Amino acid sequence: MEEFLQRTKSKLNRSKRLEKVHVVLGSKSCDLDSLISSLAYAYFLDKVSPPDVLCLPVLNIPRREFSYYTETRFILEELNIPESFHIFRDEINLHQLNDEGKLSLTLVNSNMLTSDDKGLESAVVKVISPDEQCDGSLELQESSSSLVVKEILQEAPELITQQLAHLLRGSILFKCMSVEPERMTEQQEKMLLLLEEKFPDLPPREEIISVFQETQLNAQGLNIEEVMLKDLKELSDGEIKVAISTVYMSLEIQKQAYFQMELCTASDVSTL
């Protein structure tokens, strides 16, 4: 994976006139599922596409924001994939490539472009999104990573290395770790078993989940603004935008915050 990322980044920087570029673009939330799916699918495309097509994953955030994503950074650092190998949204002009007729886009983890990217709709050739697979049941929503695993195993199973299996399996487990095992979708469980059968030396599921839980709660070094931006999601109806942030905390910290809020409320009442 690191050889692929380094090569594509180098080719993007060297080439003054790119002929054809197939970008795999994740969602602006840049969560673990979105990022790993983008990396894996771009790697797959690079192996099966004609040599004149530059296939590359693009993280849909500015580089300066990458420090917020502790879970994503953890799994990449564990596999020795340097941050410098990644291409961030502020490092490639997708609109210019599209205006020149050179851009193809695969959207991962989202079936819609943001309002700022509506002009790129004509370049979209594929969407890999769990929203497209939702059947309305009470099961956990499908992950993009399991959809990517399924396609690669069907089209070119020899491309799944142990490193890639570790990335994709970790992403699926992270998506599922907050629910009971029986709520995991049938496809997610099937993809996990296939990866584990192919690579029996992968770490136990419980070990990966435990480390993710610790990492998720670790916001050391982040200020309040960065914590709010870390898991920010945007909802829009075309005219009105609503931003929603998720802040993870331990039950102990939550109880302390609630107790302090109660004290403040009691103090306000006593002054009336």
CSV table of C-alpha atoms in Angstrom, one decimal:
chain,number,residue,atom,x,y,z
A,1,MET,CA,0.0,0.0,0.0
A,2,GLU,CA,2.7,2.5,0.9
A,3,GLU,CA,4.5,1.8,-2.5
A,4,PHE,CA,1.2,2.6,-4.3
A,5,LEU,CA,0.6,5.8,-2.3
A,6,GLN,CA,4.1,7.0,-2.7
A,7,ARG,CA,4.1,6.3,-6.5
A,8,THR,CA,0.8,8.0,-7.2
A,9,LYS,CA,1.7,11.0,-5.1
A,10,SER,CA,5.0,11.3,-6.9
A,11,LYS,CA,3.4,11.0,-10.3
A,12,LEU,CA,0.8,13.6,-9.4
A,13,ASN,CA,3.5,16.0,-8.4
A,14,ARG,CA,5.7,15.3,-11.4
A,15,SER,CA,3.2,15.4,-14.1
A,16,LYS,CA,2.5,18.8,-15.5
A,17,ARG,CA,-0.1,17.5,-18.0
A,18,LEU,CA,-2.2,14.6,-16.6
A,19,GLU,CA,-4.2,12.9,-19.3
A,20,LYS,CA,-6.7,10.8,-17.3
A,21,VAL,CA,-7.2,10.9,-13.5
A,22,HIS,CA,-9.6,8.6,-11.7
A,23,VAL,CA,-10.0,9.9,-8.2
A,24,VAL,CA,-11.6,7.9,-5.4
A,25,LEU,CA,-13.1,10.5,-3.1
A,26,GLY,CA,-14.3,9.8,0.4
A,27,SER,CA,-16.8,11.8,2.4
A,28,LYS,CA,-16.0,15.0,4.2
A,29,SER,CA,-16.4,13.2,7.6
A,30,CYS,CA,-13.1,11.4,6.7
A,31,ASP,CA,-14.0,8.6,9.2
A,32,LEU,CA,-12.1,5.4,9.2
A,33,ASP,CA,-14.6,3.6,7.0
A,34,SER,CA,-14.4,6.4,4.4
A,35,LEU,CA,-10.6,6.6,4.4
A,36,ILE,CA,-9.8,2.9,4.3
A,37,SER,CA,-12.4,2.2,1.6
A,38,SER,CA,-11.0,5.0,-0.5
A,39,LEU,CA,-7.4,3.8,-0.1
A,40,ALA,CA,-8.3,0.1,-0.9
A,41,TYR,CA,-10.5,0.9,-3.9
A,42,ALA,CA,-8.0,3.2,-5.5
A,43,TYR,CA,-5.4,0.5,-5.0
A,44,PHE,CA,-7.7,-2.0,-6.7
A,45,LEU,CA,-8.4,0.5,-9.6
A,46,ASP,CA,-4.7,1.1,-10.1
A,47,LYS,CA,-4.1,-2.6,-10.7
A,48,VAL,CA,-7.0,-3.2,-13.1
A,49,SER,CA,-7.1,0.1,-15.0
A,50,PRO,CA,-5.2,0.9,-18.3
A,51,PRO,CA,-1.7,2.3,-17.7
A,52,ASP,CA,-2.5,5.8,-18.9
A,53,VAL,CA,-5.0,6.3,-16.1
A,54,LEU,CA,-3.7,7.7,-12.8
A,55,CYS,CA,-5.9,6.2,-10.0
A,56,LEU,CA,-5.5,7.9,-6.6
A,57,PRO,CA,-7.4,8.2,-3.3
A,58,VAL,CA,-8.1,11.8,-2.1
A,59,LEU,CA,-8.9,12.5,1.5
A,60,ASN,CA,-11.8,15.0,1.4
A,61,ILE,CA,-10.3,17.3,4.1
A,62,PRO,CA,-7.5,19.9,4.2
A,63,ARG,CA,-4.1,18.4,5.4
A,64,ARG,CA,-4.2,20.6,8.5
A,65,GLU,CA,-7.3,18.8,9.8
A,66,PHE,CA,-5.8,15.3,9.6
A,67,SER,CA,-4.5,15.5,13.2
A,68,TYR,CA,-8.1,15.4,14.5
A,69,TYR,CA,-8.7,11.9,13.3
A,70,THR,CA,-7.1,9.8,16.0
A,71,GLU,CA,-8.5,6.4,15.0
A,72,THR,CA,-7.5,6.8,11.4
A,73,ARG,CA,-4.0,8.0,12.2
A,74,PHE,CA,-3.6,5.1,14.7
A,75,ILE,CA,-4.3,2.3,12.2
A,76,LEU,CA,-2.1,3.9,9.5
A,77,GLU,CA,0.8,4.5,11.8
A,78,GLU,CA,0.5,0.9,13.1
A,79,LEU,CA,1.0,-0.2,9.5
A,80,ASN,CA,3.8,2.3,8.8
A,81,ILE,CA,1.9,4.3,6.2
A,82,PRO,CA,3.3,7.8,6.5
A,83,GLU,CA,0.9,10.8,6.5
A,84,SER,CA,3.1,12.4,3.8
A,85,PHE,CA,2.0,9.8,1.3
A,86,HIS,CA,-1.6,10.9,1.4
A,87,ILE,CA,-3.2,13.4,-1.0
A,88,PHE,CA,-5.6,15.8,0.6
A,89,ARG,CA,-8.4,17.8,-0.9
A,90,ASP,CA,-6.4,21.1,-0.8
A,91,GLU,CA,-3.6,19.5,-2.8
A,92,ILE,CA,-5.4,18.7,-6.0
A,93,ASN,CA,-7.7,20.8,-8.2
A,94,LEU,CA,-10.6,18.5,-9.1
A,95,HIS,CA,-12.6,21.3,-10.7
A,96,GLN,CA,-9.8,22.2,-13.1
A,97,LEU,CA,-9.3,18.5,-14.0
A,98,ASN,CA,-13.0,18.2,-14.7
A,99,ASP,CA,-13.2,21.3,-16.8
A,100,GLU,CA,-10.3,19.8,-18.9
A,101,GLY,CA,-12.3,16.6,-19.4
A,102,LYS,CA,-9.7,14.5,-17.6
A,103,LEU,CA,-11.5,13.5,-14.3
A,104,SER,CA,-13.4,10.4,-13.4
A,105,LEU,CA,-14.8,10.2,-9.8
A,106,THR,CA,-15.8,7.3,-7.6
A,107,LEU,CA,-17.6,8.4,-4.5
A,108,VAL,CA,-17.1,6.4,-1.3
A,109,ASN,CA,-19.3,6.4,1.8
A,110,SER,CA,-21.6,9.1,0.3
A,111,ASN,CA,-23.9,9.1,-2.7
A,112,MET,CA,-24.0,12.9,-2.8
A,113,LEU,CA,-21.4,15.6,-3.5
A,114,THR,CA,-21.4,18.7,-1.2
A,115,SER,CA,-22.9,21.9,-2.5
A,116,ASP,CA,-19.4,23.2,-3.3
A,117,ASP,CA,-18.8,20.2,-5.5
A,118,LYS,CA,-22.0,20.1,-7.5
A,119,GLY,CA,-20.0,21.0,-10.6
A,120,LEU,CA,-18.3,17.7,-10.4
A,121,GLU,CA,-21.4,15.6,-10.9
A,122,SER,CA,-20.7,15.0,-14.6
A,123,ALA,CA,-17.4,13.2,-13.6
A,124,VAL,CA,-19.0,10.6,-11.2
A,125,VAL,CA,-18.8,7.1,-12.7
A,126,LYS,CA,-19.4,5.0,-9.6
A,127,VAL,CA,-20.8,5.3,-6.0
A,128,ILE,CA,-19.8,2.9,-3.2
A,129,SER,CA,-22.2,3.9,-0.4
A,130,PRO,CA,-23.9,1.9,2.3
A,131,ASP,CA,-26.9,4.2,1.8
A,132,GLU,CA,-27.5,2.5,-1.5
A,133,GLN,CA,-27.5,-0.9,0.2
A,134,CYS,CA,-29.8,-0.1,3.1
A,135,ASP,CA,-32.8,-2.4,3.3
A,136,GLY,CA,-34.7,-0.7,6.1
A,137,SER,CA,-34.0,-3.4,8.6
A,138,LEU,CA,-32.9,-2.9,12.2
A,139,GLU,CA,-29.5,-4.3,11.4
A,140,LEU,CA,-26.4,-2.1,11.6
A,141,GLN,CA,-26.0,-0.1,8.4
A,142,GLU,CA,-23.6,-1.7,5.9
A,143,SER,CA,-20.0,-0.3,5.8
A,144,SER,CA,-18.3,0.9,2.7
A,145,SER,CA,-15.3,-1.2,3.6
A,146,SER,CA,-17.3,-4.5,3.5
A,147,LEU,CA,-18.7,-3.5,0.0
A,148,VAL,CA,-15.1,-2.8,-1.2
A,149,VAL,CA,-13.9,-6.2,0.2
A,150,LYS,CA,-16.7,-7.9,-1.6
A,151,GLU,CA,-15.9,-6.3,-4.9
A,152,ILE,CA,-12.2,-7.0,-4.7
A,153,LEU,CA,-12.7,-10.6,-3.7
A,154,GLN,CA,-15.0,-11.1,-6.7
A,155,GLU,CA,-12.9,-9.3,-9.3
A,156,ALA,CA,-9.2,-9.8,-8.2
A,157,PRO,CA,-8.9,-11.7,-4.9
A,158,GLU,CA,-5.1,-12.0,-5.4
A,159,LEU,CA,-4.8,-8.2,-4.7
A,160,ILE,CA,-5.8,-8.7,-1.0
A,161,THR,CA,-2.5,-8.6,0.9
A,162,GLN,CA,-2.3,-9.1,4.7
A,163,GLN,CA,-1.7,-5.4,5.1
A,164,LEU,CA,-4.8,-4.5,3.1
A,165,ALA,CA,-6.8,-7.2,5.0
A,166,HIS,CA,-5.7,-5.6,8.3
A,167,LEU,CA,-6.8,-2.1,7.1
A,168,LEU,CA,-10.2,-3.3,5.8
A,169,ARG,CA,-10.9,-5.6,8.7
A,170,GLY,CA,-10.1,-2.9,11.2
A,171,SER,CA,-12.4,-0.5,9.4
A,172,ILE,CA,-15.3,-3.0,9.5
A,173,LEU,CA,-14.7,-3.7,13.2
A,174,PHE,CA,-14.6,0.0,14.0
A,175,LYS,CA,-18.0,0.4,12.3
A,176,CYS,CA,-19.4,-2.5,14.3
A,177,MET,CA,-17.8,-2.1,17.7
A,178,SER,CA,-20.7,0.0,19.3
A,179,VAL,CA,-23.4,-2.7,18.7
A,180,GLU,CA,-24.1,-6.2,19.8
A,181,PRO,CA,-22.5,-8.9,17.6
A,182,GLU,CA,-25.9,-10.2,16.5
A,183,ARG,CA,-26.7,-6.8,14.9
A,184,MET,CA,-23.8,-7.0,12.6
A,185,THR,CA,-25.0,-7.4,9.0
A,186,GLU,CA,-24.6,-10.8,7.4
A,187,GLN,CA,-22.3,-9.3,4.7
A,188,GLN,CA,-20.0,-7.7,7.3
A,189,GLU,CA,-19.6,-10.9,9.2
A,190,LYS,CA,-19.1,-12.8,6.0
A,191,MET,CA,-16.3,-10.4,4.8
A,192,LEU,CA,-14.6,-10.6,8.2
A,193,LEU,CA,-14.6,-14.4,8.2
A,194,LEU,CA,-13.2,-14.4,4.6
A,195,LEU,CA,-10.4,-12.1,5.5
A,196,GLU,CA,-9.6,-14.1,8.7
A,197,GLU,CA,-9.6,-17.4,6.9
A,198,LYS,CA,-7.2,-15.9,4.2
A,199,PHE,CA,-4.9,-14.4,6.8
A,200,PRO,CA,-5.2,-16.4,10.1
A,201,ASP,CA,-2.3,-14.3,11.7
A,202,LEU,CA,-4.5,-11.2,11.9
A,203,PRO,CA,-4.8,-9.9,15.5
A,204,PRO,CA,-7.9,-11.1,17.5
A,205,ARG,CA,-11.1,-9.0,17.0
A,206,GLU,CA,-11.3,-8.1,20.7
A,207,GLU,CA,-7.8,-6.8,20.7
A,208,ILE,CA,-8.4,-4.4,17.8
A,209,ILE,CA,-11.7,-3.2,19.2
A,210,SER,CA,-10.1,-2.6,22.6
A,211,VAL,CA,-7.4,-0.4,21.1
A,212,PHE,CA,-9.9,1.5,19.0
A,213,GLN,CA,-12.0,2.2,22.1
A,214,GLU,CA,-9.0,3.6,23.9
A,215,THR,CA,-7.9,5.7,20.9
A,216,GLN,CA,-11.5,7.0,20.4
A,217,LEU,CA,-11.6,8.5,23.9
A,218,ASN,CA,-8.1,9.9,23.6
A,219,ALA,CA,-8.4,13.6,22.6
A,220,GLN,CA,-5.2,14.7,24.2
A,221,GLY,CA,-3.6,17.6,22.5
A,222,LEU,CA,-6.8,18.7,20.8
A,223,ASN,CA,-8.5,22.0,21.7
A,224,ILE,CA,-12.3,22.4,21.9
A,225,GLU,CA,-12.6,23.5,18.3
A,226,GLU,CA,-10.6,20.5,17.1
A,227,VAL,CA,-12.7,18.1,19.2
A,228,MET,CA,-15.8,19.5,17.7
A,229,LEU,CA,-14.4,19.3,14.1
A,230,LYS,CA,-13.1,15.7,14.7
A,231,ASP,CA,-16.4,14.0,13.9
A,232,LEU,CA,-18.4,16.9,12.2
A,233,LYS,CA,-21.1,15.9,9.8
A,234,GLU,CA,-23.0,18.3,7.5
A,235,LEU,CA,-26.7,17.9,6.5
A,236,SER,CA,-28.1,20.1,3.8
A,237,ASP,CA,-31.3,20.5,1.9
A,238,GLY,CA,-29.7,22.7,-0.7
A,239,GLU,CA,-30.4,25.9,1.1
A,240,ILE,CA,-29.9,25.3,4.8
A,241,LYS,CA,-26.8,23.6,6.2
A,242,VAL,CA,-26.8,22.0,9.7
A,243,ALA,CA,-23.5,20.8,11.3
A,244,ILE,CA,-23.6,18.1,13.9
A,245,SER,CA,-20.6,17.1,16.0
A,246,THR,CA,-20.1,13.9,18.0
A,247,VAL,CA,-17.9,14.1,21.1
A,248,TYR,CA,-16.8,10.8,22.7
A,249,MET,CA,-16.2,10.6,26.4
A,250,SER,CA,-16.0,8.0,29.1
A,251,LEU,CA,-19.0,7.3,31.3
A,252,GLU,CA,-17.0,8.7,34.3
A,253,ILE,CA,-16.3,12.0,32.5
A,254,GLN,CA,-19.9,12.2,31.4
A,255,LYS,CA,-21.1,11.7,35.0
A,256,GLN,CA,-18.7,14.5,36.2
A,257,ALA,CA,-20.0,16.9,33.5
A,258,TYR,CA,-23.6,16.1,34.5
A,259,PHE,CA,-22.9,16.6,38.2
A,260,GLN,CA,-21.2,20.0,37.5
A,261,MET,CA,-24.2,21.0,35.4
A,262,GLU,CA,-26.5,20.1,38.2
A,263,LEU,CA,-24.4,22.2,40.6
A,264,CYS,CA,-24.5,25.2,38.3
A,265,THR,CA,-28.3,24.9,37.9
A,266,ALA,CA,-28.8,24.7,41.7
A,267,SER,CA,-26.6,27.7,42.1
A,268,ASP,CA,-28.6,29.7,39.6
A,269,VAL,CA,-31.8,28.8,41.3
A,270,SER,CA,-30.5,29.8,44.8
A,271,THR,CA,-29.7,33.3,43.5
A,272,LEU,CA,-33.2,34.0,42.3
